[in-house]
Coordinates of C-alpha atoms (C1' of nucleotides) in Angstrom, one line a residue:
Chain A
X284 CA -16.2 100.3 15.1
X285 CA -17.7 103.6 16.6
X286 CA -18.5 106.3 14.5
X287 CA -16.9 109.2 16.6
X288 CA -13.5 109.6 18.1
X289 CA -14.5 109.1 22.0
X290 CA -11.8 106.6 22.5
X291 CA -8.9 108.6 24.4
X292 CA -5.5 107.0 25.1
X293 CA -3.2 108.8 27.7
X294 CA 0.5 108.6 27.9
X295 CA 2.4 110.5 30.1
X296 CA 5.5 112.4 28.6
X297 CA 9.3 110.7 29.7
X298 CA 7.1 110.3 32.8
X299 CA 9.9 108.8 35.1
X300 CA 12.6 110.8 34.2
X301 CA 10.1 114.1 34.2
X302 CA 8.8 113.0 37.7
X303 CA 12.5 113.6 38.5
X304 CA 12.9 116.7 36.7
X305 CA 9.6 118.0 38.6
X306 CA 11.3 116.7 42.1
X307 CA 14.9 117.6 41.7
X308 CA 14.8 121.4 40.5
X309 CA 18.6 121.1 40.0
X310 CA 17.8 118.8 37.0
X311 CA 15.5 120.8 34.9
X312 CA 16.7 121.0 31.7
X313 CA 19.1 118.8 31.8
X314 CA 19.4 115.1 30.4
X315 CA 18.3 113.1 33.1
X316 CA 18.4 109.1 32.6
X317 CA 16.3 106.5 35.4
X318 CA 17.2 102.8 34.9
X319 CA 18.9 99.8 36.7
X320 CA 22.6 101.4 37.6
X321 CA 24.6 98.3 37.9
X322 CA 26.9 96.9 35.5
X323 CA 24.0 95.2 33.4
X324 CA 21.4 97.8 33.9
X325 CA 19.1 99.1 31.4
X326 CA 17.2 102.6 30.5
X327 CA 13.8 102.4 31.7
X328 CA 13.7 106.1 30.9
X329 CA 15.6 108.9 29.2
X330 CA 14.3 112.8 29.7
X331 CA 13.6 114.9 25.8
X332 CA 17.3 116.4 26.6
X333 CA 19.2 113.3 27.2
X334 CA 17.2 111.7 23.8
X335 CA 19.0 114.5 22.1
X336 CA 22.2 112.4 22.7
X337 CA 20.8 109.1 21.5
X338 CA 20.0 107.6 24.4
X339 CA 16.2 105.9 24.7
X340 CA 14.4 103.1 26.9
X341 CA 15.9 99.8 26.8
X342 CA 19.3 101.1 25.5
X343 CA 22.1 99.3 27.6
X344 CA 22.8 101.7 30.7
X345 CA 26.8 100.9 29.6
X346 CA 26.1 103.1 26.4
X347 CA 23.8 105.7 27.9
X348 CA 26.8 106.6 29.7
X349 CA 29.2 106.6 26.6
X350 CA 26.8 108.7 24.9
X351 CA 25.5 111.3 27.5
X352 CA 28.4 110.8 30.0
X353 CA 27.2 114.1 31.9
X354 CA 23.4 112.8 31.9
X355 CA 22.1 112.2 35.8
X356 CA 21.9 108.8 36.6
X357 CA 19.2 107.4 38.9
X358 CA 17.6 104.2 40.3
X359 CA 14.1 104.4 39.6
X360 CA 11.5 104.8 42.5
X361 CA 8.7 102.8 41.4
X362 CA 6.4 103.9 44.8
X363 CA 7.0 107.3 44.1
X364 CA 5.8 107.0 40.3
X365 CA 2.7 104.9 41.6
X366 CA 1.6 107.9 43.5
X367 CA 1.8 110.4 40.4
X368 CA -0.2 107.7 38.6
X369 CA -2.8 107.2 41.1
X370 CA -2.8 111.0 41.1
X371 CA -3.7 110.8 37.2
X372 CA -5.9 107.5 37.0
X373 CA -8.0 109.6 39.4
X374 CA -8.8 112.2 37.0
X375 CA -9.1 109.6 34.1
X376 CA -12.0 107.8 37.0
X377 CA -14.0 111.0 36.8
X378 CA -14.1 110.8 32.7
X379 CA -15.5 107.1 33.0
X380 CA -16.2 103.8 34.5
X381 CA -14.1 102.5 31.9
X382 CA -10.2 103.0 32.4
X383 CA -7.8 100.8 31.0
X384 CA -4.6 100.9 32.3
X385 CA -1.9 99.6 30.6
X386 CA 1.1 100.6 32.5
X387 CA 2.0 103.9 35.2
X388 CA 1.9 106.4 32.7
X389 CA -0.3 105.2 30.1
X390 CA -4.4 104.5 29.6
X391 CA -7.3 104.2 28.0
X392 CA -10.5 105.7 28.3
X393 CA -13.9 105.2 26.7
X394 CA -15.6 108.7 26.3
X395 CA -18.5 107.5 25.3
X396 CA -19.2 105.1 28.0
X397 CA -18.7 107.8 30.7
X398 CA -21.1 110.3 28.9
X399 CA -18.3 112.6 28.7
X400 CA -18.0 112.7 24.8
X401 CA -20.3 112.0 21.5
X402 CA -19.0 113.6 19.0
X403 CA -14.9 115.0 17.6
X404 CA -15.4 118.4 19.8
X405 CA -16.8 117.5 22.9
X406 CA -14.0 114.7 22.6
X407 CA -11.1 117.3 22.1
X408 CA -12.6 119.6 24.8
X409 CA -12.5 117.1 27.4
X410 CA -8.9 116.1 26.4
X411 CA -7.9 119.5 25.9
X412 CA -9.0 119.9 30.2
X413 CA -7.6 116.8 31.2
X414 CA -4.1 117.9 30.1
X415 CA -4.9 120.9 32.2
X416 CA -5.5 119.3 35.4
X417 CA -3.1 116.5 34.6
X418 CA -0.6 119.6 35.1
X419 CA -1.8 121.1 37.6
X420 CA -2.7 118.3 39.8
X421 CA 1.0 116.4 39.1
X422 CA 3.1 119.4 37.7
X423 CA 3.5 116.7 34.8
X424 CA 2.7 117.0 31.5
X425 CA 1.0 113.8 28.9
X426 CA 0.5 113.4 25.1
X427 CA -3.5 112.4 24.5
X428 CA -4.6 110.7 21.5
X429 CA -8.2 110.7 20.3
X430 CA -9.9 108.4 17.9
X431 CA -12.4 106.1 17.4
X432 CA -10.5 103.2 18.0
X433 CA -7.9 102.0 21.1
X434 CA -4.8 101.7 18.1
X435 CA -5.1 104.9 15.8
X436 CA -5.4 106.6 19.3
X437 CA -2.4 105.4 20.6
X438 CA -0.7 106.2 17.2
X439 CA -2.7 109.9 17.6
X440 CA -1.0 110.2 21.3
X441 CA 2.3 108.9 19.9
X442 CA 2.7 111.4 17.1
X443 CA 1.2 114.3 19.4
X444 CA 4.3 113.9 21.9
X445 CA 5.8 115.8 23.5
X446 CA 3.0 117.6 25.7
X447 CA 0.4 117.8 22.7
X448 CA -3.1 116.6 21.5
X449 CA -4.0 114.8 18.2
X450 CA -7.7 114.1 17.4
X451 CA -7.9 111.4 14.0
X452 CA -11.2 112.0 12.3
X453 CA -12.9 108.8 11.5
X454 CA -12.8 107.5 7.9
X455 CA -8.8 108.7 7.8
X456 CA -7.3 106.2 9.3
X457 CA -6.3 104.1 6.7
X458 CA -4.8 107.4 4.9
X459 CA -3.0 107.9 7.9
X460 CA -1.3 104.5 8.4
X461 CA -0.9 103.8 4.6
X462 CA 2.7 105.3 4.6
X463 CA 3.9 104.3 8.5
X464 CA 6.1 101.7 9.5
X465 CA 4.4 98.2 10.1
X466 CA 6.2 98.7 13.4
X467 CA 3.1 101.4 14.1
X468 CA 0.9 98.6 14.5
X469 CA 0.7 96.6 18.0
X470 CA 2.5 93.5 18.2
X471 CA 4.6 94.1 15.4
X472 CA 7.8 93.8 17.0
X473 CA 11.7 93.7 15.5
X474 CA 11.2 89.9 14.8
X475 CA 8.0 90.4 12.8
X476 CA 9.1 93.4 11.4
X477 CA 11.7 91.5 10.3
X478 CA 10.2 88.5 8.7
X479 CA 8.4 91.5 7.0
X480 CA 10.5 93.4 5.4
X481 CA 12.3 90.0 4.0
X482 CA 9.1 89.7 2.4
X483 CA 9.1 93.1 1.2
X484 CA 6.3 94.6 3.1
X485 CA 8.0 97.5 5.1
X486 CA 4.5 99.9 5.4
X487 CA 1.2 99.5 6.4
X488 CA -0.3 100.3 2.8
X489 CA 1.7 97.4 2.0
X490 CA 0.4 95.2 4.4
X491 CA -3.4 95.8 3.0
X492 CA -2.1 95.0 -0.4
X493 CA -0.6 91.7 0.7
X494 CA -4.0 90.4 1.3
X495 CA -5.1 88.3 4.3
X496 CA -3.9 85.2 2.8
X497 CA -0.8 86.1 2.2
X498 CA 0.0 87.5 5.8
X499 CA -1.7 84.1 7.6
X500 CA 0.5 82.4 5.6
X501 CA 3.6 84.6 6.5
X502 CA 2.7 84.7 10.2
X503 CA 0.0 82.3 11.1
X504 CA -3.7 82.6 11.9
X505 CA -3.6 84.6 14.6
X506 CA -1.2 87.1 13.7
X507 CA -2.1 87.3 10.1
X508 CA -5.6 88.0 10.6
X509 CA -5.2 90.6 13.3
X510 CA -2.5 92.5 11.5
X511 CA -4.4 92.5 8.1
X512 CA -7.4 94.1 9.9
X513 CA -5.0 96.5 11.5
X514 CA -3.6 97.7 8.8
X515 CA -6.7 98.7 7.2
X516 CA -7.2 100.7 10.3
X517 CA -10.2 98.3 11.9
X518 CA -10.0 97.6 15.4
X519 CA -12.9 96.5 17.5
X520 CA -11.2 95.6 21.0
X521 CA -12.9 97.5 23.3
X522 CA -11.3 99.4 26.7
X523 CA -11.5 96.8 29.5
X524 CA -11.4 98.5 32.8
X525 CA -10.3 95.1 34.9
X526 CA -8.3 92.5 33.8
X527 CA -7.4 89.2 35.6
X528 CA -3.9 88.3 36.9
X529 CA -2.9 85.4 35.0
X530 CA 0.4 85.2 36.8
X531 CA 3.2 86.4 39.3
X532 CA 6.9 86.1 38.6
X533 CA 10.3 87.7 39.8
X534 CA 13.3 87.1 38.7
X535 CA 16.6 88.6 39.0
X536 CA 20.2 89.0 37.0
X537 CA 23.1 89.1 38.5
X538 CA 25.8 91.1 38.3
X539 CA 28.3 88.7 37.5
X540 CA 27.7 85.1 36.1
X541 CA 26.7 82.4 38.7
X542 CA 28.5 79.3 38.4
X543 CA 28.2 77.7 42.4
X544 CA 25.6 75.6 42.5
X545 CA 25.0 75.5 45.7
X546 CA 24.5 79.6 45.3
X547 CA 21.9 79.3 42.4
X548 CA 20.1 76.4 44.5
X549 CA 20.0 79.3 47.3
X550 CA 18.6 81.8 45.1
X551 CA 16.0 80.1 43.4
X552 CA 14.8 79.4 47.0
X553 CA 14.9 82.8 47.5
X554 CA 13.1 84.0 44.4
X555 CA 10.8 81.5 44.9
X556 CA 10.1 82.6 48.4
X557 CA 9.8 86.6 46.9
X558 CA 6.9 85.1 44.2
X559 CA 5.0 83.5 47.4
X560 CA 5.5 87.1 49.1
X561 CA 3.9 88.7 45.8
X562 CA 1.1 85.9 44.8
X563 CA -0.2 85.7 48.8
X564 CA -0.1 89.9 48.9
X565 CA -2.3 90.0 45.2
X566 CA -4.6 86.9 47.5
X567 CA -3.7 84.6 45.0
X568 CA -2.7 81.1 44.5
X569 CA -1.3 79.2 42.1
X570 CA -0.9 75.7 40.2
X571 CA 1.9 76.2 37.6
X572 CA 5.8 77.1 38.9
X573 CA 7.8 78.0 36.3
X574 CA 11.6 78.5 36.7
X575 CA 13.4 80.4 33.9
X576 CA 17.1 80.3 33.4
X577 CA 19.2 82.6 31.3
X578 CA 22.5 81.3 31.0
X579 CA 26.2 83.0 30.3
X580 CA 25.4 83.3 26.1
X581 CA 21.6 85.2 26.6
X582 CA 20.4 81.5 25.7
X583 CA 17.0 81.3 27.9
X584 CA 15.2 78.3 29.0
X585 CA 11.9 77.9 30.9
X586 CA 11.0 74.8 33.2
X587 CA 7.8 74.1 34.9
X588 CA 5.7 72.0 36.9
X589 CA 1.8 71.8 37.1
X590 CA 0.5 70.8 40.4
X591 CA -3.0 68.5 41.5
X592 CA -3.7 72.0 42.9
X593 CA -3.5 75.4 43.3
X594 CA -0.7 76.6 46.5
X595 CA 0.7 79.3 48.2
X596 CA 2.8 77.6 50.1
X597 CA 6.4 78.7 50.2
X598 CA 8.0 75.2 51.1
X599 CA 6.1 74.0 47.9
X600 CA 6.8 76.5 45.2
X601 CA 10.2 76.5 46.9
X602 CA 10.8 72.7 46.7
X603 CA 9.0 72.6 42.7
X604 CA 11.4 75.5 41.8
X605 CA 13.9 73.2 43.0
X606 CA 13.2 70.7 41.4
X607 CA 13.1 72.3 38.3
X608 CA 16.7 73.1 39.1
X609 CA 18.0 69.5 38.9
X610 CA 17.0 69.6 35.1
X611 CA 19.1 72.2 34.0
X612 CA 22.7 72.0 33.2
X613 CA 24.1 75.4 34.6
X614 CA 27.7 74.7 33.3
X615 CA 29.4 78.0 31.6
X616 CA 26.9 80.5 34.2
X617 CA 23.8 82.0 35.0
X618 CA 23.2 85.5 34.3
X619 CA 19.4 85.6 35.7
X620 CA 17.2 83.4 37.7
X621 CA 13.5 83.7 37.9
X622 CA 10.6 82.1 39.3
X623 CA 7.0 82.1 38.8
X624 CA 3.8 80.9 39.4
X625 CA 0.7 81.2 36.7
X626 CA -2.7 79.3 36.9
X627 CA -3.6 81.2 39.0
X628 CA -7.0 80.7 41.5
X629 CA -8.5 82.7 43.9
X630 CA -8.2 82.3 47.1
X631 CA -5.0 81.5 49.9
X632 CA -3.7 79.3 52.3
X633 CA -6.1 81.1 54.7
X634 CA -9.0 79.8 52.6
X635 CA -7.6 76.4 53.1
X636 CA -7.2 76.2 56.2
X637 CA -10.9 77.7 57.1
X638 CA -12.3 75.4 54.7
X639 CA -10.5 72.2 56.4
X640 CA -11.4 72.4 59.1
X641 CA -15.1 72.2 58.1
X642 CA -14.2 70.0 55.0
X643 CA -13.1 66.3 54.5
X644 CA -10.0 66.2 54.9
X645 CA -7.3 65.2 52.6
X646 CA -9.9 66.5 49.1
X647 CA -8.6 67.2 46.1
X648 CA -5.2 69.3 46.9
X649 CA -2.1 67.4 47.6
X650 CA 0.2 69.7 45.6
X651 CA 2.4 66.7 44.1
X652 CA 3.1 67.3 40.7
X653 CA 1.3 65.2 38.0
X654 CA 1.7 61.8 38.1
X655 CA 3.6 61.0 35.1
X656 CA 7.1 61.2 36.5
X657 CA 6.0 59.0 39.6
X658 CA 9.2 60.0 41.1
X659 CA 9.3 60.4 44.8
X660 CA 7.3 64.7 45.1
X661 CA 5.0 63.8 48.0
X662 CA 5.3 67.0 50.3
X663 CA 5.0 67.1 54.0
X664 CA 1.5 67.4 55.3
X665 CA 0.4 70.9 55.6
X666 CA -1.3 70.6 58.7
X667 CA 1.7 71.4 60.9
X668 CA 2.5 74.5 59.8
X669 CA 0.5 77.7 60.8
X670 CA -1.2 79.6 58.2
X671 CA 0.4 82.6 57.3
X672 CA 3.7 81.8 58.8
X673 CA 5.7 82.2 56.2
X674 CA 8.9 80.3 57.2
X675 CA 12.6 82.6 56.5
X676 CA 10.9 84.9 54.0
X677 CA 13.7 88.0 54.3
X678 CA 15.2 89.8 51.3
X679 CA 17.7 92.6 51.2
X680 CA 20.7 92.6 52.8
X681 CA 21.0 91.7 56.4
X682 CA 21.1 94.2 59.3
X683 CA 25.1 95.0 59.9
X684 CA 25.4 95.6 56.5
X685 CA 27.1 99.0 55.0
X686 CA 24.0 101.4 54.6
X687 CA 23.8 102.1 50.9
X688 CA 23.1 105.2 48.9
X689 CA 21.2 105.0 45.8
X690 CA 21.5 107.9 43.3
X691 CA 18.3 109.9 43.3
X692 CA 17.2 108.5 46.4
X693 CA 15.4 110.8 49.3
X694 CA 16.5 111.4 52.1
X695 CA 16.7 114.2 55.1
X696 CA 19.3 115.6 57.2
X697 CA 18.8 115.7 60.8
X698 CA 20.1 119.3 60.3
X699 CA 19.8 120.5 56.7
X700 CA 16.1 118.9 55.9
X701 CA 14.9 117.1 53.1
X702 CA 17.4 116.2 50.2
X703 CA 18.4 113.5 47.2
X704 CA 21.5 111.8 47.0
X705 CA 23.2 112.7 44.1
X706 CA 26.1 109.8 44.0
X707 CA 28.2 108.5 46.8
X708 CA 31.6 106.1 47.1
X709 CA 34.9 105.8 49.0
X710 CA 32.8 106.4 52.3
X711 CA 31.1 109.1 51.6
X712 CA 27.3 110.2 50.1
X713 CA 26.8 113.8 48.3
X714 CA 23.5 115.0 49.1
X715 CA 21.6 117.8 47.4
X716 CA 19.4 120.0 49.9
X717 CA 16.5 121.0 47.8
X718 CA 12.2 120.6 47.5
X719 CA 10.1 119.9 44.4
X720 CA 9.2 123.7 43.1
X721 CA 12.0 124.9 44.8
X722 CA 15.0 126.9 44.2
X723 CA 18.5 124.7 42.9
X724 CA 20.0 123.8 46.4
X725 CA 23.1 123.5 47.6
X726 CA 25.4 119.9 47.7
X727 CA 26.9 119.0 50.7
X728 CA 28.7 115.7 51.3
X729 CA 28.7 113.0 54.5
X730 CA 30.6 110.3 56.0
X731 CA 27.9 107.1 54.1
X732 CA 27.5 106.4 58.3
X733 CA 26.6 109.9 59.1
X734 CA 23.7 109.7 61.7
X735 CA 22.2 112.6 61.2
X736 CA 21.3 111.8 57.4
X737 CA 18.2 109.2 56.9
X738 CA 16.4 108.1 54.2
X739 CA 13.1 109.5 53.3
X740 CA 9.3 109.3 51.5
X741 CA 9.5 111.3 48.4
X742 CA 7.7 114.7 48.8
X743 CA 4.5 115.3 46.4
X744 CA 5.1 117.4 43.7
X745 CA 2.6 119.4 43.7
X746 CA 1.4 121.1 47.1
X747 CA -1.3 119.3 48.9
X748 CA -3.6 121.3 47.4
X749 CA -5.4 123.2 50.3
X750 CA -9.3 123.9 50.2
X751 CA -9.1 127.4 48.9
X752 CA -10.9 129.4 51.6
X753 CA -12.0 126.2 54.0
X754 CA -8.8 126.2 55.6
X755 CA -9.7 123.8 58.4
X756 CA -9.3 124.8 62.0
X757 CA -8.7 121.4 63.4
X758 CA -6.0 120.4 61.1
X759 CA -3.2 122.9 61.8
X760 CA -0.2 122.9 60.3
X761 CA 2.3 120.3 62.5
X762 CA 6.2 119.7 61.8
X763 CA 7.2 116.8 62.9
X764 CA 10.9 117.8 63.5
X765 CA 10.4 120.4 67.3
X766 CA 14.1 122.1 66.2
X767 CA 13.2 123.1 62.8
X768 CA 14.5 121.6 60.0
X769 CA 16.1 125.0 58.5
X770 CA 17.4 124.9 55.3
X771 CA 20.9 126.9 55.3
X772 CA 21.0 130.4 54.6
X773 CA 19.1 132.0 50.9
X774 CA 16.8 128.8 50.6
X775 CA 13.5 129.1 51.2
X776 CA 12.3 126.7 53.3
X777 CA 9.1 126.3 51.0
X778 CA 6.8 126.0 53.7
X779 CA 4.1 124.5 51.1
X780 CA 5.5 121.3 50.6
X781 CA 8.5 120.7 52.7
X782 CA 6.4 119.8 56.0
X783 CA 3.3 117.5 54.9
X784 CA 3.2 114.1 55.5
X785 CA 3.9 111.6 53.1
X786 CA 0.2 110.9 53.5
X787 CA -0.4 114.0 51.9
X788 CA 0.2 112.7 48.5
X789 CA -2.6 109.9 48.6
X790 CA -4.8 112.2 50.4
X791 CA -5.0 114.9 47.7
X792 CA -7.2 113.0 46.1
X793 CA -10.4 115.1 46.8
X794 CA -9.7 118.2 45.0
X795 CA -8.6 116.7 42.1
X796 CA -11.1 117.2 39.5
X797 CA -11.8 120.4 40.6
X798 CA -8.9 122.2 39.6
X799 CA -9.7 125.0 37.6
Chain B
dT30 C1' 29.7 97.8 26.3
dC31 C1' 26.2 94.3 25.3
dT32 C1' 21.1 93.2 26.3
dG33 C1' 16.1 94.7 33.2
dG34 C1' 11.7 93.2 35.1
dG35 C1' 7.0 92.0 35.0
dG36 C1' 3.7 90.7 32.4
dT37 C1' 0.5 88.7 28.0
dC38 C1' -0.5 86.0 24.1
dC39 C1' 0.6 82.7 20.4
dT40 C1' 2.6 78.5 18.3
dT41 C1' 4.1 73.9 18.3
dA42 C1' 4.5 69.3 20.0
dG43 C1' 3.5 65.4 22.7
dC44 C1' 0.3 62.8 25.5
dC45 C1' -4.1 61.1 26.8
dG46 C1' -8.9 59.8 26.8
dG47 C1' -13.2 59.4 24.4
Chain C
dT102 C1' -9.9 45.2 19.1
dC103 C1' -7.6 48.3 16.3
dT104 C1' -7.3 52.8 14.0
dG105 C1' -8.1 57.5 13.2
dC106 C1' -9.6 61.8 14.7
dC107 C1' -10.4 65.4 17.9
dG108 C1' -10.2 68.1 22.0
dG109 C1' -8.0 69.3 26.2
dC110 C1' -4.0 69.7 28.9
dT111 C1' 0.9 70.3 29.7
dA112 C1' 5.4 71.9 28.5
dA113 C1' 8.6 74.9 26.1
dG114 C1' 9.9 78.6 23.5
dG115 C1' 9.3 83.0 21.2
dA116 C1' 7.5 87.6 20.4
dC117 C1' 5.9 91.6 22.1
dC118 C1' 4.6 95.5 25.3
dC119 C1' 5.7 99.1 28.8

DNA sequence: TCTGGGGTCCTTAGCCGG
DNA sequence: TCTGCCGGCTAAGGACCC
């Protein structure tokens, strides 16, 4: 383990439901909550004010609303968060070559190996300036933990939240953890934490005292090992700036139970033709489909099928998911279907192709499961079918259908400009009329049908920032609306932000370390 | 009122070939 | 030829993380 505190671990504060906050000035200070809205929905995210009611991530969206009934509820928008974390991974990029991302909001980066940090103060200066331009380059704020290892920072950035800074001198670690929760340590989860505290180990300090030996024997190798070492505050992984895919899945749950079987047939087709969509766009392909089944009770059961080789093929993931189908009883319901593909290899159909028609044909790839079944899986030769031509690959509902309004979602008025959707039903959407760094705006409401109203790309949060004194001649400012999208009377029309492309956003990128 | 979606890693068990 | 052992692969499930 290092001797100085250069490893840094990022982690943006509520950062959903604060990327709201910062677009929808109406909901500043108040309890804001983003997660699936439909009957089974979860939190993904609940903002510092609606925590105050007892409602965090992962909390049933059923008893959000019981307990912070006049919270605002919205759908997430996952492309919108991507470009606030580009926006951030940028500025962690200039630090050092080696980022680790683990999720949006969250990183870590080694100091040392960017040159950017030796020692505990040049460490804390350069987190101290990358909260700085994290806030003024997003308008967002994040927690940073430093340390010299990738756990005790994430502990330091955990206890430095909200919108703070916590540098752990090396040597204290163990002091630190002694009296915490074995739940501090990664991987220590309610099951483990469970088995635990049967055992009557409930702290880290505890942990250390119960010896190696004992915890392998409690947990297994693995586990026990890894934990021991963790507790006594010694962690050598090191920051790993790429990782490989090791798999693609999606999967959905349904509203209500599924009990047609002709209907789960058709969706696992369809899920199965989503996970081709998602492997071919990552230029993957795969050998392993797995088909995962959660019935009516929660029970969940997982069925796969390795193939001679690796496929992107939808007919043949779709058939495989299939036939993973026929061996599970469905009887009492389906709550969620998913499909997915690991083993993954790296190259696609396109590959194929190119190299068969060079290649001897018929080498090592007819994707027929493994032979032990010897039940009738040959597939239909590939050749007939073009590459790329993904056969009946739609999703989402079908033109003709009712247009839907999600809560929180953008949109602009043909006469009233850009705005969010703040609920709709019975026929009709409410629509609030206001900008990121704006004033509160004003709610009007529309027939759901109304013409004039269309959904948008979510505005950047923080205006493009403009070259301070280069402002560039060739690039003048250009609406793209000729009758001016003018907001109703006493708003400003925020002139900064209202008109830039959604192009904008990515292309802020070049000022981005320079903020002072 | 129940309990999302997309991943990773580990464990166990059975099978197979050397 | 039989048996035991071992490693590798596959399948299934569980735990965990954000």
């Amino acid at each position: 383990m290092r001797s100085a505190p250069t490893i840094l671990h990022l982690d943006m504060d509520a950062f959903f439901a604060a990327a709201e906050q910062a677009a929808k000035p109406s909901l500043r200070g108040k309890p804001v909550v983003v997660g699936g809205l439909g009957p089974r929905g979860v939190v993904a995210t609940a903002s510092y004010e609606a925590r105050r009611f007892g409602v965090h991530s992962a909390m049933p969206m059923a008893q959000a609303r019981r307990l912070a009934p006049n919270a605002a509820y919205l759908v997430p928008r996952f492309s919108f968060y991507r470009s606030i974390s580009e926006q951030v991974m940028r500025l962690l990029g200039a630090l050092s070559p080696l980022v680790e991302p683990l999720s949006l909001d969250e990183a870590f980066v080694d100091l040392e190996a960017g040159g950017a940090a030796r020692d505990a103060a040049t460490a804390r200066a350069v987190g101290e300036r990358l909260r700085a331009d994290i806030a003024a380059v997003t308008g967002l704020t994040g927690s940073v933990g430093l340390a010299a290892s990738k756990m005790i920072a994430k502990v330091a950035s955990e206890r430095a939240k909200p919108d703070g800074l916590l540098l752990i001198e090396p040597g204290t670690e163990r002091a630190l953890l002694g009296p915490l929760s074995v739940r501090t340590i990664p991987g220590v989860g309610p099951a483990t934490g469970e088995h635990l505290r049967r055992a009557g180990i409930t702290t880290c300090a505890e942990l250390v005292e119960a010896g190696e030996d004992e915890l392998v024997r409690l947990l297994g190798r693995a586990q026990g090992v890894s934990l021991h070492r963790m507790a006594l505050g010694h962690d050598d992984r090191p920051v790993v700036a790429e990782r490989d895919m090791k798999s693609v899945s999606v999967e959905d749950t349904f509203d209500t139970d599924l009990h047609d079987r002709l209907r789960i047939r058709l969706e696992v087709e369809r899920l199965a033709d989503r996970c081709v969509r998602r492997l071919r766009s990552s230029g993957h392909s795969g050998r392993t489909i797995v088909l995962k089944v959660r019935r009516y009770d929660f029970s969940t059961l997982t069925r796969s099928e390795t193939l001679r080789g690796p496929t992107d093929d939808p007919v043949v993931v779709r058939e495989a998911a299939a036939r993973l189908l026929e061996g599970v009883d469905t009887t009492g319901g389906v709550r969620l279907l998913g499909v997915g593909v690991s083993g993954l290899a790296d190259w696609t159909q396109e590959d194929l192709f190119a190299q068969a028609a060079g290649l001897i044909a018929g080498a090592a790839r007819g994707p027929a499961p493994d032979g032990a079944t010897g039940t009738d899986t040959g597939h239909p030769p590939e050749q007939g079918r073009p590459p790329g031509a993904v056969p009946d690959l739609r999703d989402g509902p079908g033109p003709g259908a009712v247009r839907q309004w999600s809560p929180g979602q953008d949109v602009r008025h043909a006469e009233h400009g850009p705005g969010w959707v703040q609920g709709s039903g019975v026929g009709r959407v409410t629509v609030r009329f206001e900008v990121p760094r704006g004033e509160i705006g004003r709610v009007r409401t529309f027939r759901v049908d109304d013409p004039e109203l269309t959904p948008s790309e979510p505005l950047p949060l923080v205006a493009a920032p403009e070259p301070p004194e280069l402002v560039s001649p060739e690039q003048p400012e250009q609406p793209e609306q000729p009758e001016q999208p003018e907001p109703p009377e006493g708003q400003p029309s925020s002139p900064a932000t209202e008109p830039k492309e959604r192009s904008g956003a990515a292309g802020s990128g070049g000022a981005d370390s320079s903020i002072p």
